Coordinates of C-alpha atoms and ligand atoms in Angstrom, one line a residue:
M416 CA 92.1 -48.7 191.0
R417 CA 93.9 -50.7 188.4
R418 CA 95.2 -54.1 189.7
L419 CA 98.9 -54.5 190.5
E420 CA 100.2 -58.1 190.2
Q421 CA 101.6 -59.8 193.3
G422 CA 105.4 -59.6 193.1
A423 CA 105.2 -56.6 190.7
K424 CA 108.1 -54.3 190.5
L425 CA 107.4 -50.7 191.5
V426 CA 109.6 -47.7 191.1
V427 CA 109.8 -45.3 194.1
A428 CA 110.4 -41.9 192.4
S429 CA 112.8 -40.5 195.0
H430 CA 116.5 -40.2 195.3
N431 CA 116.2 -39.9 199.1
P432 CA 117.3 -43.3 200.6
G433 CA 115.3 -42.7 203.8
K434 CA 112.1 -42.2 201.9
V435 CA 112.7 -45.2 199.7
R436 CA 113.3 -47.4 202.8
E437 CA 110.0 -46.1 204.4
I438 CA 108.0 -46.8 201.2
N439 CA 109.6 -50.2 200.8
D440 CA 108.6 -51.2 204.3
L441 CA 105.1 -50.2 203.5
L442 CA 104.9 -52.1 200.2
R443 CA 106.5 -55.3 201.4
P444 CA 103.3 -56.9 202.9
F445 CA 101.7 -56.6 199.5
G446 CA 104.5 -58.5 197.9
F447 CA 105.7 -55.6 195.7
R448 CA 109.4 -55.1 195.1
A449 CA 110.4 -51.5 195.1
V450 CA 113.4 -50.1 193.3
S451 CA 114.3 -46.4 193.5
A452 CA 114.6 -44.0 190.7
G453 CA 118.1 -43.3 191.9
E454 CA 119.1 -47.0 191.5
L455 CA 117.7 -47.0 187.9
G456 CA 119.6 -43.8 187.1
L457 CA 116.4 -42.0 186.1
P458 CA 116.8 -38.2 185.9
E459 CA 114.8 -36.0 188.4
P460 CA 112.1 -34.1 186.5
V461 CA 111.5 -30.3 187.1
E462 CA 108.8 -30.0 189.7
D463 CA 106.9 -27.1 188.3
G464 CA 103.3 -28.0 189.5
A465 CA 101.1 -25.6 191.4
T466 CA 100.1 -28.1 194.1
F467 CA 101.5 -31.1 196.0
A468 CA 99.4 -33.4 193.9
E469 CA 100.6 -32.0 190.6
N470 CA 104.3 -32.3 191.8
A471 CA 103.8 -35.8 193.0
L472 CA 102.2 -36.7 189.6
I473 CA 105.0 -35.1 187.6
K474 CA 107.6 -37.3 189.6
A475 CA 105.5 -40.5 189.4
R476 CA 104.7 -40.2 185.7
A477 CA 108.3 -39.3 184.7
A478 CA 109.6 -42.4 186.7
A479 CA 106.9 -44.7 185.3
Q480 CA 107.6 -43.6 181.7
G481 CA 111.4 -43.8 182.2
A482 CA 111.3 -47.2 183.8
G483 CA 108.3 -48.8 182.0
L484 CA 107.0 -49.8 185.4
P485 CA 104.4 -48.5 187.8
A486 CA 105.9 -45.7 190.0
L487 CA 105.1 -44.1 193.3
A488 CA 106.1 -40.5 194.3
D489 CA 105.3 -38.2 197.1
D490 CA 105.4 -34.4 197.7
S491 CA 104.8 -32.7 201.0
G492 CA 105.2 -29.5 203.0
L493 CA 104.0 -27.1 205.6
C494 CA 101.1 -24.7 204.8
V495 CA 100.6 -21.7 207.1
D496 CA 97.1 -20.1 207.0
A497 CA 98.2 -16.6 207.9
L498 CA 100.8 -16.7 205.1
G499 CA 98.3 -17.7 202.4
G500 CA 99.5 -21.4 202.6
E501 CA 103.2 -20.6 202.2
P502 CA 105.8 -22.1 202.3
G503 CA 103.6 -24.9 200.9
I504 CA 105.1 -26.5 197.8
H505 CA 108.2 -24.4 198.4
S506 CA 108.8 -25.8 201.9
A507 CA 112.1 -27.5 200.9
R508 CA 113.2 -24.5 199.0
W509 CA 112.8 -22.2 202.0
G510 CA 115.7 -24.2 203.6
G511 CA 118.0 -22.9 200.9
P512 CA 120.9 -24.9 199.3
E513 CA 122.2 -25.8 202.7
K514 CA 118.8 -27.3 203.7
D515 CA 118.9 -25.0 206.7
F516 CA 115.5 -25.4 208.4
V517 CA 116.4 -23.3 211.5
M518 CA 116.6 -20.4 209.0
A519 CA 113.4 -21.5 207.3
M520 CA 111.5 -21.7 210.6
R521 CA 112.9 -18.2 211.5
L522 CA 111.7 -16.9 208.2
V523 CA 108.2 -18.3 208.8
E524 CA 108.2 -16.7 212.3
E525 CA 109.3 -13.3 211.0
K526 CA 106.5 -13.3 208.4
L527 CA 104.0 -14.4 211.1
Q528 CA 105.1 -11.5 213.4
A529 CA 104.9 -9.1 210.5
A530 CA 101.3 -10.3 210.0
H531 CA 100.6 -9.8 213.8
A532 CA 99.8 -13.5 214.1
D533 CA 100.1 -13.6 217.8
T534 CA 97.4 -16.0 219.0
P535 CA 97.3 -19.8 218.4
D536 CA 94.2 -19.3 216.3
R537 CA 96.1 -16.9 213.9
R538 CA 99.1 -19.3 213.8
K539 CA 97.2 -22.3 212.3
A540 CA 99.1 -24.5 210.0
H541 CA 99.0 -28.0 208.5
F542 CA 101.4 -30.4 207.0
A543 CA 100.2 -31.9 203.7
C544 CA 101.3 -34.9 201.7
A545 CA 100.3 -36.1 198.3
L546 CA 101.2 -39.6 197.0
A547 CA 100.9 -40.4 193.3
L548 CA 100.8 -43.9 191.8
A549 CA 101.3 -43.8 188.0
W550 CA 101.4 -46.4 185.2
P551 CA 103.7 -46.1 182.1
D552 CA 100.7 -45.2 180.0
G553 CA 100.0 -42.1 182.1
E554 CA 97.1 -43.4 184.2
A555 CA 97.4 -42.3 187.8
E556 CA 95.8 -42.2 191.2
I557 CA 96.4 -39.6 194.0
F558 CA 96.1 -40.1 197.7
E559 CA 96.3 -37.1 200.1
G560 CA 96.8 -36.6 203.8
R561 CA 97.0 -33.7 206.2
V562 CA 97.7 -33.1 209.9
H563 CA 96.4 -29.8 211.4
G564 CA 97.9 -27.8 214.3
H565 CA 99.5 -24.4 215.0
L566 CA 103.0 -23.0 215.1
T567 CA 104.9 -22.2 218.3
W568 CA 108.1 -20.2 218.8
P569 CA 111.0 -20.8 219.7
P570 CA 111.6 -24.2 218.1
R571 CA 111.4 -27.2 220.5
G572 CA 112.8 -30.7 220.3
E573 CA 115.7 -32.4 218.5
R574 CA 113.7 -35.3 216.9
G575 CA 112.2 -35.2 213.5
F576 CA 113.3 -33.0 210.7
G577 CA 112.4 -29.9 208.7
Y578 CA 109.7 -27.7 210.4
D579 CA 108.9 -30.3 213.1
P580 CA 110.3 -28.3 216.1
V581 CA 107.7 -25.5 215.5
F582 CA 104.6 -27.6 214.8
L583 CA 102.2 -28.4 217.6
P584 CA 99.7 -31.0 216.3
E585 CA 96.1 -30.4 217.3
G586 CA 95.3 -31.9 220.8
H587 CA 99.0 -32.1 221.8
D588 CA 101.2 -29.8 223.8
I589 CA 104.5 -31.1 222.4
T590 CA 105.9 -30.3 219.0
F591 CA 106.6 -33.0 216.3
G592 CA 110.3 -32.3 217.2
E593 CA 109.7 -33.5 220.8
M594 CA 107.4 -36.4 219.9
D595 CA 108.4 -40.0 219.8
P596 CA 108.9 -40.6 216.1
E597 CA 106.6 -43.7 216.1
K598 CA 103.8 -41.6 217.5
K599 CA 104.4 -38.9 214.9
H600 CA 104.5 -41.5 212.1
A601 CA 101.2 -42.9 213.3
M602 CA 99.4 -39.5 212.9
S603 CA 101.3 -37.6 210.2
H604 CA 100.2 -36.3 206.9
R605 CA 102.4 -38.9 205.2
A606 CA 100.8 -41.7 207.3
R607 CA 97.3 -40.5 206.4
A608 CA 98.1 -40.5 202.7
F609 CA 99.7 -43.9 202.9
E610 CA 96.7 -45.3 204.7
K611 CA 94.6 -44.3 201.7
L612 CA 97.0 -45.8 199.3
V613 CA 97.2 -49.1 201.3
A614 CA 93.4 -49.3 201.4
A615 CA 93.3 -48.9 197.6
L616 CA 96.0 -51.5 197.1
R617 CA 94.2 -53.9 199.4
E618 CA 90.9 -53.4 197.5
A619 CA 92.7 -53.8 194.1
S620 CA 94.5 -57.0 195.2
S621 CA 91.4 -58.7 196.8
Ligands
LIG1432 P1 109.7 -32.9 199.6 O1 108.4 -33.5 199.8 O2 110.8 -33.9 199.8 O3 109.8 -32.1 198.3 O4 110.0 -31.8 200.7 C1 109.1 -31.4 201.6 C2 109.7 -30.4 202.6 O5 108.6 -30.1 203.5 C3 110.8 -31.0 203.5 O6 112.1 -30.5 203.1 C4 110.5 -30.4 204.9 O7 111.1 -29.2 205.1 C5 109.0 -30.2 204.8 N1 108.3 -31.3 205.4 C6 107.6 -32.3 204.8 N2 107.1 -33.2 205.7 C7 107.6 -32.8 206.9 C8 107.4 -33.3 208.2 O8 106.8 -34.4 208.5 N3 108.1 -32.6 209.2 C9 108.8 -31.5 209.0 N4 108.9 -30.9 207.8 C10 108.3 -31.6 206.7

């Protein structure tokens, strides 16, 4: 991977303050200073890619070109095997304008029942995350992570967000919504993608 100078400024291509904070914490040990696309007043591009990686790339490239600095973006979602991978890249959209994920989880469940997906094996799903690091000239690297499991019903647990209350990660009998957030963050799709990014940053700065 192309080298990033110590102390380099990086744009986090997100307008979500929680996400920016999380990425900032991760970059600090490498001496990078992160600024968000929101702080720089950069517009949000249309995410019309067909995959998580394409959408992460669209966001990272738009921010890198807009700011003239390297930029990092992520895209993530829940993929359900019996639904052909849906909601997938449309995971946020299934929550509607109100970001109502109780409704989105119910919609997933209705579709699973219509597909007669009534055993854990037929209710397999995974969360996926793609991270893209792009430079202003368009060069980019992608890092991807997944966590596999299956869906349960009804939803369980008040922790986490989005589809967490219906997702049982492999080898566990509690949902991400019931799990200690630190434990979730140690095994999540996002954590796995970040681990790959961190390994590449370490190699590039050594
Ligand atoms: P985006 O990556 O911000 O475009 O949105 C991804 C959407 O996928 C979120 O709105 C959530 O509904 C869902 N999602 C992504 N990661 C997780 C997770 O760790 N737990 C629950 N839902 C998630």
